Structure formats: C-alpha cells, structure tokens
CSV table of C-alpha atoms in Angstrom, one decimal:
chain,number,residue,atom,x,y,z
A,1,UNK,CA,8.3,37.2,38.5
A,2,UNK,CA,8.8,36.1,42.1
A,3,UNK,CA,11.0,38.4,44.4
A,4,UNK,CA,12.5,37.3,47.4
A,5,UNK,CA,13.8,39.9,49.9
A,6,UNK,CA,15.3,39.4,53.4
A,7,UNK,CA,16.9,42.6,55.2
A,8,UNK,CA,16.3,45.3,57.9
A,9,UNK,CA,13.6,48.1,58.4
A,10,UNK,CA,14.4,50.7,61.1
A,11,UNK,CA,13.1,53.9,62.5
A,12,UNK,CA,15.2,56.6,61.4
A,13,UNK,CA,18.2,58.5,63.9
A,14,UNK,CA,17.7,62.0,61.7
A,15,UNK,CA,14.9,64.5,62.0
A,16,UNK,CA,15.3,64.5,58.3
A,17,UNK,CA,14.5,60.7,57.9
A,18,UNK,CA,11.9,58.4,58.3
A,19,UNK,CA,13.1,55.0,57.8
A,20,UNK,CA,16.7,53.4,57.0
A,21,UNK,CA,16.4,50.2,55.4
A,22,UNK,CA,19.0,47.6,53.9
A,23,UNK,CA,17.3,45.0,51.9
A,24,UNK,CA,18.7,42.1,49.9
A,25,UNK,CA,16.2,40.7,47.3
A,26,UNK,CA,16.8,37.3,45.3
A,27,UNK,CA,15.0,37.1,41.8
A,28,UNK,CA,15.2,33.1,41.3
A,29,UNK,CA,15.9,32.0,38.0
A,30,UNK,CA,12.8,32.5,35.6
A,31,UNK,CA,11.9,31.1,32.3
A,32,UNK,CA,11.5,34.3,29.6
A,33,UNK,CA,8.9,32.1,27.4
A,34,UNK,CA,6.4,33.7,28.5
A,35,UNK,CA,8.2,36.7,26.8
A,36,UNK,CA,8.4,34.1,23.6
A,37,UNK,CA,11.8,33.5,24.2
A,38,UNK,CA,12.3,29.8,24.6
A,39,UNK,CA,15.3,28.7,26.1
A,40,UNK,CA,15.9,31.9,28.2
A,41,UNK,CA,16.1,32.4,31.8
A,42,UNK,CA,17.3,35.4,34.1
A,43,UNK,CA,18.0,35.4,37.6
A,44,UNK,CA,20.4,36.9,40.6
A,45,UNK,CA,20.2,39.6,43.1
A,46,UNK,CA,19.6,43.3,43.8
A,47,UNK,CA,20.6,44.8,47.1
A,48,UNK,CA,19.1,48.5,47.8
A,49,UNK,CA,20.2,50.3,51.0
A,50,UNK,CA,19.3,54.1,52.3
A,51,UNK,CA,16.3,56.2,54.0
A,52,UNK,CA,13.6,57.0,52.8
A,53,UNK,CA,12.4,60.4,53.8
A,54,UNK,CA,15.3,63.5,53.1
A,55,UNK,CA,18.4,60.8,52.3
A,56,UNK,CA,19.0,58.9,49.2
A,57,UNK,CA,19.0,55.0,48.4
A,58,UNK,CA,22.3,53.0,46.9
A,59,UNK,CA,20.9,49.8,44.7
A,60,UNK,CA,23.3,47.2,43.4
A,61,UNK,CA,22.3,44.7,41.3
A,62,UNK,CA,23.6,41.7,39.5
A,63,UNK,CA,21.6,39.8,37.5
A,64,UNK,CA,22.4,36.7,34.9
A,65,UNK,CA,20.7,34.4,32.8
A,66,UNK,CA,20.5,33.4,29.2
A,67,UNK,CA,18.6,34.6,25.9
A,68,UNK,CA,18.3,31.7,23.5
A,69,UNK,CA,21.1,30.1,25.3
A,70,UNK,CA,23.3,32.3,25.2
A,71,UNK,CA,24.3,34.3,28.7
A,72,UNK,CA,23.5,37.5,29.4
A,73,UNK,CA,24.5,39.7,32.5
A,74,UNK,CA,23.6,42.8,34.3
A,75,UNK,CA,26.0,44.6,36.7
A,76,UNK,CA,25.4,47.9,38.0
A,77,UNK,CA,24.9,50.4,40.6
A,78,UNK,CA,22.0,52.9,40.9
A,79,UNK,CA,22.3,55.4,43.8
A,80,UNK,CA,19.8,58.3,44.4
A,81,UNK,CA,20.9,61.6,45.9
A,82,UNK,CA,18.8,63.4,48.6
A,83,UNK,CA,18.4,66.1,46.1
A,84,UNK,CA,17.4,63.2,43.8
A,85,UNK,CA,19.8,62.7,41.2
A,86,UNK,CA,20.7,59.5,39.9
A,87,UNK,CA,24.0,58.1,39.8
A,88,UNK,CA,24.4,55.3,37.5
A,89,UNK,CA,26.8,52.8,36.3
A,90,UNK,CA,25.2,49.7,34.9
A,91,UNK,CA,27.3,47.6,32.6
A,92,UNK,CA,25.2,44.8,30.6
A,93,UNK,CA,26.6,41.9,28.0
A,94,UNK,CA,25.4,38.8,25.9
A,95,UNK,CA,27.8,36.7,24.1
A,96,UNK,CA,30.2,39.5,23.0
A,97,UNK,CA,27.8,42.2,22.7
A,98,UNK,CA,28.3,44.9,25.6
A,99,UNK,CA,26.5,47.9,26.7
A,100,UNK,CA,27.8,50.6,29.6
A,101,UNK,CA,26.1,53.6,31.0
A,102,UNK,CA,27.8,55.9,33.3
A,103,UNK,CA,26.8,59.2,35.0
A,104,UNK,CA,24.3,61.4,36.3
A,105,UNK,CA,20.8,62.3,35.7
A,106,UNK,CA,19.0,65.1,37.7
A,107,UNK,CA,18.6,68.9,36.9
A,108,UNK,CA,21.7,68.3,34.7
A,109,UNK,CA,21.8,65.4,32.6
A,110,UNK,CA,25.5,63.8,32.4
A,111,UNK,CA,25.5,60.2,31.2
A,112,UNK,CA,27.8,58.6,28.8
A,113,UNK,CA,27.1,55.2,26.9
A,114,UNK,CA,28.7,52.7,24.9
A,115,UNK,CA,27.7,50.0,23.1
A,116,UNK,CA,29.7,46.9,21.2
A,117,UNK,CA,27.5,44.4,19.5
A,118,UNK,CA,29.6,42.2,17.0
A,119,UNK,CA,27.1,39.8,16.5
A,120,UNK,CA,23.5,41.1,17.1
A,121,UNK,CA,22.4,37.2,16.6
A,122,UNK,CA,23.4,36.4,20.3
A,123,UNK,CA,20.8,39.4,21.5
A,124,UNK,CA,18.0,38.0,19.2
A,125,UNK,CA,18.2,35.4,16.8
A,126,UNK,CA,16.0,37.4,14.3
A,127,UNK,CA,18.8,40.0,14.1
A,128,UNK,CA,21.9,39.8,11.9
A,129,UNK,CA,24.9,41.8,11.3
A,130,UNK,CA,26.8,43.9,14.1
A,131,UNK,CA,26.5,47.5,15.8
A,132,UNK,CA,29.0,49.6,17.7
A,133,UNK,CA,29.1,53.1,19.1
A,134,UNK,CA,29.2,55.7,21.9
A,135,UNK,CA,27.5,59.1,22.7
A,136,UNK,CA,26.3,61.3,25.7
A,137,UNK,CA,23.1,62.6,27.4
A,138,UNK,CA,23.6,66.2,28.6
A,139,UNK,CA,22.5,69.6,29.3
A,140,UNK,CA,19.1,69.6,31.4
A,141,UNK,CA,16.2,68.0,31.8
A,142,UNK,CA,13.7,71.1,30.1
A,143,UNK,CA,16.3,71.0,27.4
A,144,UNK,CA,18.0,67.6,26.8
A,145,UNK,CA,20.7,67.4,24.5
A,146,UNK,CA,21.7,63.6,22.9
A,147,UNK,CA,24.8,63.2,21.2
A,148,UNK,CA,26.2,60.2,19.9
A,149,UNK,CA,28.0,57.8,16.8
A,150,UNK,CA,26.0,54.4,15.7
A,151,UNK,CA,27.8,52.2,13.0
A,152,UNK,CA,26.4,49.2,11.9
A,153,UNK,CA,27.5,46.6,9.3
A,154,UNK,CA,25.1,43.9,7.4
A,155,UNK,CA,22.0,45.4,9.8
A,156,UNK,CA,18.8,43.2,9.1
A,157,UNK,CA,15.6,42.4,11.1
A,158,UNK,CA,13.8,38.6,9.8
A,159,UNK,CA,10.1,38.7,10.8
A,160,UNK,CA,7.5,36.1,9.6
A,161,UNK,CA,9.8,35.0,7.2
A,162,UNK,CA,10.2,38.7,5.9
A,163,UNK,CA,14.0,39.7,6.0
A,164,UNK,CA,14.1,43.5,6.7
A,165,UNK,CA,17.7,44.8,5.5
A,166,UNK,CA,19.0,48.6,6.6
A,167,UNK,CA,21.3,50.0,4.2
C-alpha cells in the first residue's frame, strides 16, 4: 500500500513536548486482489494532528472503496489523551451492513458497539444470511468485562464448495 503524506513538522512551544505535527496522508485507491478479492479497491484519507512527547494525537480518517463491487466506507476519529486513552468513534458500512464503535479505552474500558448486517453477502460473497446486535467493553484493562446481544438468521459460511450452516 502506497501512503502519501504532506503536512507540517515543528519544534515544540511546551517543556512538556517535543514536536507538534499536523499531517494529511492520501492512501490512493488500491486493488485488494492481492487480498483475493477481485474487484475490490479502497482508498481516501487520514489526517493525524498533535505532539508527540507529553500531549496527545487526534487522527481522522475517511476511507472508501469497494468489496466485490460493492462500496464500503470508513469514517471515524481516533484521538489519544496525554495520559493515553483512546477516544474512538469509527463508523464503518458496506451495502447495508453497518458497524459503530464509540468510547474510551485506557485504564477503564468504556466502548459501546453496534452492528447491522442484513445481508452478510455484500461483506463477502461466501457468506449468507444476516446478523444484528449491540453490546459494550467495560471495566478495566486487568479485568475486562464484554457484554453484548448477536442475532443471526440463515448464518452459513460456503468454502471449497463446502456450505457451512450455524444453527
């Protein structure tokens, strides 16, 4: 993958930072067949800006493209604390299929999710049948704590002309 980036690199105004920085970086469009997926492509931009040293970084990205022609987007936000916590919110669909993430992730774990996938088929063609739910990451990092509801209808996986169906 070939990343293009254009942007600023400065020496720090705080004793408690070393460099600021505000980059823009440009993924061109790339073929995924490499990946074997023919006919798929991603491409767009991320933009990180902060210090590096005591201060954080905020990233943006926005990416597109296509997964067996049909589209799929990335849109999100990723900013890191000075006392490194992540804050997150990243929002990411194909065809009608969606998946959020919002919230935290440092000494406490915070993060909520959400997924809506009517038609799996539009993710990969060797999946069938659809998947919905929602659910959280909490508690702390020595002792993580997942919650969280999956339902899926007509679930099955086709590989080397096997069908795998989950009941």
């Amino acid at each position: 993958v070939q990343l293009t980036s254009n942007g600023l690199l400065q020496p720090a105004m705080f004793a408690n930072e070393m460099l600021r920085f505000d980059l823009q970086h440009e993924v061109p469009v790339q073929s995924l067949a490499l990946l074997n997926q023919p006919d798929s492509t991603f491409g767009g931009s991320i933009h990180t800006a902060g210090t590096a040293g005591g201060g954080g970084f905020d990233t943006q990205i926005q990416l597109t493209g296509s997964v067996q022609n049909f589209p799929v987007q990335l849109d999100g936000r990723i900013n890191m604390r000075a006392d490194r916590t992540l804050d997150i919110n990243i929002d990411a669909s194909s065809g009608n299929n969606t998946l959020s993430v919002l919230g935290s992730l440092g000494q406490t774990l915070a993060l909520d999710w959400a997924i809506q996938a009517p038609a799996l088929a539009e993710l990969l063609p060797t999946l069938a049948g659809s998947l919905t739910g929602s659910g959280q990451v909490g508690d702390t990092r020595a002792s993580p704590e997942i919650r969280g509801t999956l339902n899926g209808q007509q679930l099955s996986y086709e590989q080397d002309g096997n069908t795998f169906v989950l009941d």
